[in-house]
PDB file of C-alpha atoms in Angstrom:
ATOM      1  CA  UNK A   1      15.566  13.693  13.366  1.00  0.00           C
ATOM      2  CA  UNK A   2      13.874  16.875  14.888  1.00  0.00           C
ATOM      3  CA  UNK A   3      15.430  18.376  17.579  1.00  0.00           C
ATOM      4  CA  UNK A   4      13.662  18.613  21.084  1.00  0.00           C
ATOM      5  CA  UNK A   5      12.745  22.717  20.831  1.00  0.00           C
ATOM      6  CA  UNK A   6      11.134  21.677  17.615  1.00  0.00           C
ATOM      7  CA  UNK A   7       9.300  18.717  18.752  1.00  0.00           C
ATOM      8  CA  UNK A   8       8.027  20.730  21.722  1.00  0.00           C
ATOM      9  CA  UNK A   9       7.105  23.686  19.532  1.00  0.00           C
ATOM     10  CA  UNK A  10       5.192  21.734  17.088  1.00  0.00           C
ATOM     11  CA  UNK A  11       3.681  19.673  20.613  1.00  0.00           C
ATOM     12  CA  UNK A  12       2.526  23.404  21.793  1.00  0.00           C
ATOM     13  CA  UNK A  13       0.613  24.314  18.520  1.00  0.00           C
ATOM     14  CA  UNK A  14      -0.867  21.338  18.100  1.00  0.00           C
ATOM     15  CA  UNK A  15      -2.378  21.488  21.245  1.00  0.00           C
ATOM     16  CA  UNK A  16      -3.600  24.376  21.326  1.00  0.00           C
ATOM     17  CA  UNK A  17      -5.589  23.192  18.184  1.00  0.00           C
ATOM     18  CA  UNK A  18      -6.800  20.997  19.950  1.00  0.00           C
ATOM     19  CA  UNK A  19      -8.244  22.879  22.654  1.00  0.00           C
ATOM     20  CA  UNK A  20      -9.569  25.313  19.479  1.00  0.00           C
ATOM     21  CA  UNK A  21     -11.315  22.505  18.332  1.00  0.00           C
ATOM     22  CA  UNK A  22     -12.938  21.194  21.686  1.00  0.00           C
ATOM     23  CA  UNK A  23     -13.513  25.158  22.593  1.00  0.00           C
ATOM     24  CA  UNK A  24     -15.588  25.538  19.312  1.00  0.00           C
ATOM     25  CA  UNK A  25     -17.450  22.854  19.632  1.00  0.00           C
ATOM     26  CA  UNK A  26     -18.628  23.864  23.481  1.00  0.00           C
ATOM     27  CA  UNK A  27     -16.959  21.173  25.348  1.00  0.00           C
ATOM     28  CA  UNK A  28     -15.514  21.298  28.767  1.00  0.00           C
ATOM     29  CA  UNK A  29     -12.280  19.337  29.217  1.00  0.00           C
ATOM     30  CA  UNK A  30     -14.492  17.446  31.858  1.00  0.00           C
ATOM     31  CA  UNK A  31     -16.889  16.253  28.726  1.00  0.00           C
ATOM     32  CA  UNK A  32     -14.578  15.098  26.327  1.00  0.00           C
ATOM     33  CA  UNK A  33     -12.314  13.618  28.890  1.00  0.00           C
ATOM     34  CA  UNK A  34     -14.932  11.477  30.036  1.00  0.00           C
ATOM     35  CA  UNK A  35     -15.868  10.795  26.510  1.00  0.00           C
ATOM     36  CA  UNK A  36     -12.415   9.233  25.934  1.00  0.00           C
ATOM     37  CA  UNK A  37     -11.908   7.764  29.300  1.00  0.00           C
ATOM     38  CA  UNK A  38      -8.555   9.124  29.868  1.00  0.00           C
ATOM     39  CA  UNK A  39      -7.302   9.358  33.088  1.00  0.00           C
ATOM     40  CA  UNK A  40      -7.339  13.550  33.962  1.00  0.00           C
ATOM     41  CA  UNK A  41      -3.915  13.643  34.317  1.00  0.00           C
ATOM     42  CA  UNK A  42      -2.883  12.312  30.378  1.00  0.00           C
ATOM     43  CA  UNK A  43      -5.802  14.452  29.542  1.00  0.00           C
ATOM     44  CA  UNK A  44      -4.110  17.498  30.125  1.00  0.00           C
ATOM     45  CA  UNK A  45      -0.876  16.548  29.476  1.00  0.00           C
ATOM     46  CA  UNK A  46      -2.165  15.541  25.786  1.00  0.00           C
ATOM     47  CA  UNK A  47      -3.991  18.707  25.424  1.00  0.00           C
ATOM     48  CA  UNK A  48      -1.119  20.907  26.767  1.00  0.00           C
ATOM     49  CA  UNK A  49       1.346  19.472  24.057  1.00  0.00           C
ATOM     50  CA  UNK A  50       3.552  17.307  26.579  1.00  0.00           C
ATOM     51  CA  UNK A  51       3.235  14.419  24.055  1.00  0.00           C
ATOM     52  CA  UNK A  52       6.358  12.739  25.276  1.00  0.00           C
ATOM     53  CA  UNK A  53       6.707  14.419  28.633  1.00  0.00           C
ATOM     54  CA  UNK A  54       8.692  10.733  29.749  1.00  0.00           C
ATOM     55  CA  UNK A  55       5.362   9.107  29.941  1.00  0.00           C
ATOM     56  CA  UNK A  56       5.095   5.637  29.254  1.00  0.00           C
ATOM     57  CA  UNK A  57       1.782   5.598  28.144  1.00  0.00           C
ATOM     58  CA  UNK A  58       2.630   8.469  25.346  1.00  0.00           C
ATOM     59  CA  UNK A  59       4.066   5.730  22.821  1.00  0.00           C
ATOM     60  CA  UNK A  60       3.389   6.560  19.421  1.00  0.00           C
ATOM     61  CA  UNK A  61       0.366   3.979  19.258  1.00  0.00           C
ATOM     62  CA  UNK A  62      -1.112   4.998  22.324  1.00  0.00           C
ATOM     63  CA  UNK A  63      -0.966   8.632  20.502  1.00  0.00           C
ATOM     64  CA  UNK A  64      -2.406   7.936  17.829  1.00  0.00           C
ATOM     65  CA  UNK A  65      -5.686   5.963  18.920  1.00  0.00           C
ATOM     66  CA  UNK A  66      -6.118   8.704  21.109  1.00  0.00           C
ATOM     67  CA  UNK A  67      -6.104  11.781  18.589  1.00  0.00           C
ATOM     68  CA  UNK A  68      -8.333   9.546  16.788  1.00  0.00           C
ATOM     69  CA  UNK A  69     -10.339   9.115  19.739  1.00  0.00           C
ATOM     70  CA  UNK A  70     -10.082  12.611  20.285  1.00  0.00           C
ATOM     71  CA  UNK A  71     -11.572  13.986  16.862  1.00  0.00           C
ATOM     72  CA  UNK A  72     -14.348  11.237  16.743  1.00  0.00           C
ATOM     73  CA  UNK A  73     -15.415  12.439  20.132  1.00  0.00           C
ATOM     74  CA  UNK A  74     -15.750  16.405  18.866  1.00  0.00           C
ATOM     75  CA  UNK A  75     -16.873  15.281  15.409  1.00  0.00           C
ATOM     76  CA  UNK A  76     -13.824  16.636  13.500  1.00  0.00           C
ATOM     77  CA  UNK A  77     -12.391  14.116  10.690  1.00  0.00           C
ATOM     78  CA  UNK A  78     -10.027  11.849  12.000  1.00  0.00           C
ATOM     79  CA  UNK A  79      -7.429  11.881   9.216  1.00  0.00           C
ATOM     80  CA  UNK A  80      -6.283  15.698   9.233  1.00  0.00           C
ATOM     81  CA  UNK A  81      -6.209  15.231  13.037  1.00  0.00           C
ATOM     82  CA  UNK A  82      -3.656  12.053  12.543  1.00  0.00           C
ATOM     83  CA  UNK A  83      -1.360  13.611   9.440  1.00  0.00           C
ATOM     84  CA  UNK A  84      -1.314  16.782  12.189  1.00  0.00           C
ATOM     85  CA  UNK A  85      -0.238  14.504  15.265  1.00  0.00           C
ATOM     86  CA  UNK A  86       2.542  13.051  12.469  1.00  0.00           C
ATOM     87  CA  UNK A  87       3.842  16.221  12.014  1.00  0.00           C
ATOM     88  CA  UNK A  88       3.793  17.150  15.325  1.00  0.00           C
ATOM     89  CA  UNK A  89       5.896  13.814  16.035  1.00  0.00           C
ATOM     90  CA  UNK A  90       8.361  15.131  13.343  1.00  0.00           C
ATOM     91  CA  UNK A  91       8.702  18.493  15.148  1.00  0.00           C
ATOM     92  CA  UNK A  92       7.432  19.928  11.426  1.00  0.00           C
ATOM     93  CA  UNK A  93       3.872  20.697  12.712  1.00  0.00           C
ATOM     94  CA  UNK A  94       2.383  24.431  11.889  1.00  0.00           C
ATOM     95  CA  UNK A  95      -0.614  26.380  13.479  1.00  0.00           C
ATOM     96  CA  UNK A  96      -4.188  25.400  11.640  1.00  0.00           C
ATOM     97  CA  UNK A  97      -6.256  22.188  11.597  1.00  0.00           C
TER      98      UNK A  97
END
């Protein structure tokens, strides 16, 4: 089991892949929040790499639909996005998409 500096590591570079990918595709946290309909507040929390953060709504399911959510919305594949989240979950996620 990964320990928390790990998880929160891997949380951090994910995230800011994230952002990468919404940056390079030219949309404002604004758009693609409303895209997903995600309350602002998980928004950023999601795309700051507080994917636990004590959060109910940050279940592992709930995660999940929403990085798929996420890449459908900027056009990226969903699967690389969801193996990355994974990893991320394991604390054994690395920097690139």
């Amino acid at each position: 089991m990964p320990d928390d500096d790990a998880r929160k590591r891997s949380g951090q570079r994910f995230a800011a892949d994230l952002r990468a990918m919404r940056e390079e595709r030219g949309l404002s946290v604004e758009e693609l929040r409303e895209r997903l309909h995600v309350p602002s507040g998980l928004f950023e929390a999601f795309e700051s790499g507080q994917l636990g953060g004590g959060d109910p709504m940050f279940n592992r399911v709930y995660l999940r639909s929403l990085a798929r959510s996420y890449a459908d919305a900027t056009g990226a594949p969903s699967a690389p996005v969801l193996a990355a989240l994974r990893a991320t979950l394991e604390g054994e996620y690395e920097e690139g998409r």
